[in-house]
Amino acid sequence: METTLKKANDLLRKGQYESAIKLYEQLLEEIPEMERFIQFNLSISKKGRKSSDVDKFILHDYALICQNLISLKPMHQIVRNASDTSHWQSQGEDPYFFLDTNSDGLITTDWHEVELCMHTPYKRTNAKFYFDTGMGFNEAGSITLTTESGQPARRIFKLTKTARAIRFDPSETEGAFQVKTLRFDKIGESHARSGMLQHLVSQCLDFTDLTTEVAWQRIASEAKLLNLEPLKHLLIRYNETFGTRPNPIAYEEWLENVETPSLPTPKIVLATLENIGLKPLISIVMPVYNTPDIYLRACIDSVLAQSYPHWELCIADDNSSKEHVRQILRDYEQKESRIHVVYRHENGHISSASNSALDIASGEYVALLDHDDVLPEHALYFMVQAINYNPDAQILYSDEDKLDANGQRFDPHFKSDWNPDLFYSTNYISHLGVYKLALLNSINGFRTGVEGSQDQDLLLRCLPHVENNQIIHIPRILYHWRAVEGSTALASEEKNYTTEVGIKALTDYFKKNGPLGIKVEAGPAPNTYRVRWPIPEPAPLVSLLIPTRDKKTITEVAVRSILEKTTYPNYEIIILDNGSVMSETIEWFETIQRQDARVKVIRYDHPFNYSAINNFGVRQAKGDLIGLINNDVEVISSDWLIEMVSHALREDIGCVGAKLYYNNDTIQHAGIIMGLGGVAAHSHKLFPRDHPGYFRRLQLTQNLSGVTAACLIVRKSVFDQVGGLDECNLKVAFNDVDFCLKVREAGYRNIWTPYAELYHHESISRGQEDTPEKQERFSKEIEFMLSKWGNILKADPYYNPNLTIHREDFTI
């Protein structure tokens, strides 16, 4: 390409315009991403400029092209578009190029600016560049650049080591795209500083209306406090504005295509308010302490902008030391009669300040608002709408997202409906929370001594006074949680002390409301918890049922792993032999029964019917608890049965499920979500073993609608109460889903625990119905499930209507 370009320029200098034009047009097809440079030369050729003019323009432009010439090598999930070779086609969710560059200066340790312009089918696209500096391509050596289709985007960066190679990920989605411009410029330090300051002043709320000189002074002051070089701190603040958010493009598209069209017009709001019966006054309680000017104003302005008019804002200033806080609050008090402020004379921390605000509340309901967060325009409108649908509601909560330094929304949390065991594991309720004022008064408001976990403690102390159906979830984003330095929204790790007070809040709750012997421990991440439930002594007998037909090798692995690794002291294993004929299997059955008295083999000589086999096994079982166990599992955690039994013994719990992995250490089962794929499917299937999951749901004990019978523990009394497995309509598929739904319908909560871990040596591709007979049977089982549970399958309370039903990955 460089040779062709040089030849074309030489022809242009010699006045051989027609020949030069042909070569430039050839180059346009070969390297469309350099169109801007080549078109410039092409235009000179077509105008037939004089030699002196050509030299003046060409020499400069040729140097620029050579400095920035980049060749794209498609490496993964990218091909040329068949119908238009100037476009590329992404064929998956991980497309990438390797970049061939024509200049050593491009990848040295220095300041650089990348410019990218692409045409894509999406309004905005996240592109990513990885720099291999000797450790391979990794996230630490990467930068993200969000581009709008057809618009150039730029980002300044600095390499600390010379890069050996560059990888370019143009997007995270399938579809056609065109790279119009991709260039790297080496820039000086002063250019880098000036460019980053200009970006902060124009893009970051913290620096709005500042000159670059004043912005630099602020950066220098912050850097001094942090003991950092000012330029290094500037780069950190600059990089923060680009963010490292998961799935931001999908969310932006959701906001545009789903949320925005669903919002009411002013006319609809007025009509609704005229027709609804309940129009309660909502008291918004907001403790304030040294809030930055811009955030405090934005927070109060978001309340003033509410489309629902019947509110009061009850603010308690916790003796702020910064003068601007009182001045701002007094200004708003004078402007708006619905704003009431208490000025505390001593700093008492957030619980005391919240109580001061609560003392002046006169509404029927109380909404909790942090002093730097934002309510969307219709937050209270949708809350009141929900109150009218649920007039007995005592507690309401919504979904939420976060605001970055630029005020852009990201990281939406689409939550489960009321999920007690998930709440014991983490405060997923969070924002926006609305409570009956009478309820809060009955528990004397916020408790001091649990600051940092005061909201979770508040709800825990409310629970004994409310029924589960009085806690209402609104599946809409009604709260924007600002992600600023030092906030739990940005990084919970910055407030590790909150985990300790969270443990105190939970421990105090269970002392008053749980059985003796409950222990609360820190969970796998900050602000998460593990609740250990007690098992009585002597431990009750558990009957583990393992259906099999031959397959001696895998069945032996399952049985021996249970016998050798399980620390639970009281269980029996009942192998349900569904017509084994192989001599090695029959010999092993005899051997294992002689070796261990806990193992018993019972013949079931009838055609295969998974439901009937297990129902038969339950009738033979002696235990108070039943374990439905596949013959292809293998125990990993020795306390798996202790964990599962501890939950199964709880009177409000029905089925208990485990965390199961495929052989390759990816997730096989983390609970069942109704509606996925039409009927039901497994949560987080094929995620890596150590992945936290959607908002850490792969790491936390939680209630779910169903769990797989590959490893399921349930009280025998509950099994019998719902009539066991359906051996008439569901002989093979969906019998465990149906069973779990029957248990849920009977008033029990099903639960999944990540602390009971086993392998499930089922093939990842298993489940194909590959004969006409199997396909017919499977179709009938689907029809039965849809007929019996149709509406239930469409709205899983432990999922969210804003999440996909086409995949198992909790994406939007």
XYZ file of C-alpha atoms in Angstrom, residues 100-443:
344
model
C -0.364 -3.216 11.359
C 1.194 0.203 11.799
C 3.681 1.998 9.620
C 5.514 3.925 12.287
C 7.593 2.899 15.264
C 6.492 6.110 16.943
C 2.952 4.864 17.107
C 3.524 2.343 19.852
C 6.344 3.766 21.995
C 6.154 4.956 25.580
C 4.724 8.412 25.018
C 1.559 10.469 24.904
C -0.787 9.645 22.033
C -4.224 10.566 20.756
C -6.393 8.061 18.911
C -9.086 9.235 16.508
C -11.791 6.848 15.318
C -14.796 7.355 13.062
C -17.071 4.458 12.106
C -20.401 4.010 10.383
C -22.463 1.398 12.248
C -26.141 0.363 12.419
C -26.160 1.502 16.060
C -26.408 5.031 17.346
C -23.442 4.502 19.655
C -20.770 1.835 19.716
C -18.074 0.919 22.199
C -14.732 0.320 20.530
C -11.747 -0.960 22.474
C -7.986 -0.971 21.921
C -5.635 -3.417 23.643
C -1.880 -2.803 23.766
C 0.455 -5.766 24.215
C 3.432 -4.457 26.160
C 4.915 -7.885 26.840
C 2.166 -9.404 28.979
C -0.251 -10.192 26.163
C -3.566 -8.464 25.577
C -5.405 -7.738 28.834
C -7.891 -5.301 30.338
C -5.193 -3.424 32.231
C -3.612 -2.461 28.913
C -6.760 -1.272 27.170
C -8.734 1.877 26.450
C -12.387 2.257 25.481
C -13.702 4.774 22.977
C -17.450 5.331 22.585
C -18.303 6.558 19.103
C -21.472 7.865 17.515
C -22.063 6.540 14.013
C -20.435 8.849 11.461
C -18.886 11.120 14.090
C -15.174 11.165 14.968
C -14.215 10.379 18.569
C -10.854 10.998 20.187
C -9.064 9.897 23.318
C -5.701 10.800 24.797
C -3.641 8.060 26.410
C -0.122 7.277 27.530
C 1.744 4.017 27.179
C 4.055 3.154 30.067
C 5.816 0.504 27.983
C 6.400 0.097 24.283
C 3.581 -1.897 22.722
C 4.513 -4.918 20.628
C 1.081 -5.196 19.040
C -2.345 -3.566 19.057
C -5.722 -5.269 19.026
C -8.796 -3.316 17.925
C -12.308 -4.458 18.945
C -14.693 -2.332 16.846
C -17.862 -3.393 18.686
C -19.523 -6.058 20.846
C -22.342 -6.906 18.440
C -23.023 -8.494 15.061
C -23.628 -6.330 11.986
C -22.046 -4.406 9.152
C -19.746 -1.451 9.852
C -17.235 0.787 8.112
C -14.052 2.216 9.575
C -13.859 5.675 8.014
C -10.947 6.978 10.071
C -8.512 5.307 12.422
C -5.351 7.165 13.282
C -2.891 7.542 16.121
C -1.019 10.804 16.695
C 1.997 11.132 18.930
C 1.522 14.309 20.993
C 3.569 16.282 23.470
C 2.957 16.523 27.198
C 1.586 20.079 27.028
C -0.791 19.062 24.233
C -1.941 16.093 26.314
C -2.529 18.236 29.407
C -4.414 20.897 27.447
C -6.573 18.330 25.667
C -7.499 16.460 28.848
C -8.377 19.695 30.689
C -10.562 20.882 27.806
C -12.346 17.518 27.872
C -12.977 17.714 31.633
C -14.307 21.264 31.411
C -16.710 20.335 28.614
C -17.731 16.835 29.724
C -17.440 16.460 33.495
C -19.998 17.948 35.883
C -17.293 18.556 38.506
C -15.580 21.030 36.167
C -18.550 22.703 34.486
C -18.087 26.462 33.914
C -14.416 26.375 34.931
C -11.612 27.659 32.738
C -8.858 25.177 31.938
C -6.496 27.179 34.182
C -8.837 26.904 37.192
C -9.477 23.239 36.376
C -5.715 22.611 36.420
C -5.442 24.352 39.806
C -8.181 22.080 41.181
C -6.456 19.001 39.770
C -3.181 20.090 41.355
C -4.868 20.628 44.742
C -6.542 17.197 44.614
C -3.260 15.589 43.567
C -1.443 17.150 46.521
C -3.984 15.672 48.936
C -3.608 12.269 47.290
C 0.191 12.542 47.117
C 0.137 12.154 43.333
C 1.794 13.967 40.451
C -0.751 16.469 39.061
C -0.472 15.146 35.500
C -0.998 11.563 36.691
C -4.074 12.598 38.657
C -5.367 14.523 35.634
C -5.067 11.362 33.541
C -6.990 9.411 36.205
C -9.827 11.963 36.268
C -9.843 12.111 32.473
C -10.036 8.316 32.171
C -12.921 8.204 34.659
C -15.082 10.131 32.197
C -14.802 7.287 29.678
C -15.842 4.663 32.231
C -15.511 0.895 32.158
C -19.171 0.029 32.181
C -20.675 -3.342 31.205
C -23.103 -3.330 28.255
C -23.495 0.488 28.081
C -24.633 0.442 24.476
C -27.357 -2.090 25.132
C -28.604 0.067 27.990
C -28.574 3.265 25.942
C -30.585 1.509 23.258
C -32.990 0.229 25.915
C -33.432 3.752 27.271
C -34.213 5.055 23.803
C -36.377 2.203 22.536
C -38.072 0.864 25.675
C -38.054 3.267 28.605
C -38.642 6.558 26.786
C -41.716 5.377 24.806
C -43.205 3.963 28.033
C -43.085 7.268 29.933
C -46.335 9.205 30.354
C -46.977 12.517 28.624
C -48.084 15.486 30.753
C -51.615 14.885 29.488
C -51.565 11.255 30.648
C -50.168 12.261 34.041
C -52.985 14.765 34.553
C -55.621 12.251 33.445
C -54.221 9.578 35.744
C -54.132 11.898 38.747
C -57.738 12.881 38.121
C -58.896 9.256 38.065
C -56.897 7.513 40.789
C -58.434 7.154 44.224
C -55.328 7.505 46.393
C -53.174 10.630 46.168
C -51.024 10.357 49.285
C -48.585 12.995 50.407
C -45.087 11.570 50.092
C -42.432 12.908 52.442
C -38.993 12.704 50.856
C -36.467 12.337 53.668
C -32.971 13.561 52.835
C -30.023 13.885 55.242
C -27.383 16.330 53.993
C -23.747 16.756 54.907
C -21.168 18.826 52.990
C -22.692 17.905 49.644
C -20.888 19.427 46.627
C -22.824 22.425 45.295
C -23.585 20.966 41.858
C -24.826 17.621 43.211
C -26.980 19.132 45.943
C -28.708 21.426 43.471
C -29.191 18.603 40.966
C -30.712 16.438 43.689
C -33.196 19.072 44.889
C -34.033 20.107 41.325
C -34.946 16.494 40.524
C -37.531 16.631 43.326
C -38.915 19.939 42.075
C -39.296 18.374 38.625
C -41.533 15.521 39.819
C -44.668 15.055 37.734
C -46.547 13.938 40.878
C -47.207 17.131 42.830
C -48.172 15.873 46.300
C -44.801 15.711 48.034
C -42.751 17.463 50.666
C -38.975 17.453 50.886
C -37.783 17.013 54.473
C -34.082 17.856 54.723
C -31.835 17.563 57.750
C -28.496 19.349 57.462
C -26.147 17.381 59.716
C -24.210 20.484 60.804
C -22.322 20.818 57.513
C -18.992 22.610 57.801
C -19.130 23.936 54.237
C -20.954 27.271 54.107
C -22.481 26.790 50.672
C -24.730 23.980 51.957
C -26.815 26.175 54.274
C -26.983 28.950 51.703
C -28.321 26.608 49.040
C -30.867 25.071 51.405
C -32.112 28.496 52.525
C -32.458 29.598 48.897
C -34.601 26.580 48.073
C -36.680 26.969 51.251
C -37.584 30.511 50.203
C -38.456 29.454 46.647
C -40.565 26.365 47.437
C -43.016 25.996 50.322
C -42.915 22.170 50.096
C -39.244 22.150 51.165
C -38.626 21.985 54.929
C -35.166 22.013 56.491
C -33.892 21.134 59.958
C -30.465 22.585 60.735
C -28.811 20.307 63.279
C -26.397 21.905 65.769
C -24.128 18.889 65.986
C -23.002 16.243 63.555
C -24.689 12.951 64.412
C -24.066 10.900 61.268
C -26.633 9.614 58.804
C -29.030 7.746 61.108
C -29.503 10.680 63.471
C -29.789 13.129 60.587
C -32.356 10.898 58.866
C -34.394 10.772 62.063
C -34.311 14.571 62.302
C -35.743 14.745 58.779
C -38.244 12.011 59.636
C -39.445 14.023 62.634
C -40.806 16.784 60.388
C -42.408 14.386 57.870
C -46.205 14.563 57.692
C -46.924 12.400 54.641
C -48.579 9.012 54.592
C -45.505 7.547 52.886
C -41.782 8.291 53.193
C -39.288 8.098 50.312
C -35.574 7.891 51.111
C -33.213 10.048 49.037
C -29.443 10.465 49.354
C -28.152 14.016 49.093
C -26.186 13.597 45.856
C -28.535 11.291 43.936
C -31.297 12.076 41.455
C -34.944 11.089 41.025
C -36.244 10.716 37.467
C -39.228 12.918 36.620
C -41.904 10.263 37.118
C -40.448 8.445 40.146
C -43.198 9.459 42.574
C -45.880 9.153 39.876
C -45.086 5.474 39.356
C -44.831 4.907 43.109
C -48.305 6.350 43.661
C -49.631 4.321 40.740
C -48.300 1.181 42.462
C -49.864 2.250 45.766
C -53.241 2.496 44.026
C -52.796 -1.010 42.602
C -51.651 -2.264 46.043
C -53.426 -0.172 48.687
C -52.180 -2.433 51.499
C -48.539 -1.871 50.546
C -46.239 -1.066 53.462
C -42.915 -1.011 51.593
C -42.259 -0.294 47.918
C -38.992 -0.344 45.989
C -37.890 0.114 42.391
C -35.079 -0.713 40.009
C -32.176 1.724 39.815
C -29.138 2.734 37.793
C -26.053 4.883 38.261
C -24.829 8.265 37.007
C -21.214 8.632 35.927
C -19.042 11.750 36.192
C -20.629 13.085 32.995
C -24.176 12.573 34.221
C -24.642 9.615 31.872
C -26.763 6.684 33.044
C -25.183 3.234 33.283
C -25.174 -0.045 35.205
C -28.934 -0.627 35.535
C -30.013 -2.990 38.299
C -33.182 -4.770 37.247
C -34.208 -6.456 40.471
C -36.128 -9.437 41.708
C -39.500 -9.043 43.383
C -39.365 -9.470 47.176
C -36.666 -12.078 47.718
C -36.032 -12.520 51.470
C -32.992 -14.775 51.213
C -31.332 -12.549 48.627
C -31.985 -9.621 50.972
C -30.310 -11.544 53.804
C -27.331 -11.945 51.444
C -27.124 -8.302 50.311
C -29.235 -5.157 50.385
C -30.461 -5.528 46.827
C -33.558 -3.423 47.707
C -31.550 -0.212 48.069
C -33.218 2.592 46.043
C -35.852 3.910 45.529
C -37.377 2.797 48.825
C -40.767 4.061 50.004
C -42.245 3.189 53.432
C -45.490 3.844 55.274
C -44.690 6.597 57.781
C -46.704 4.795 60.472
C -44.521 1.720 59.958
C -41.312 3.718 60.433
C -42.712 5.448 63.495
C -43.651 2.075 65.002
C -39.980 0.991 64.942
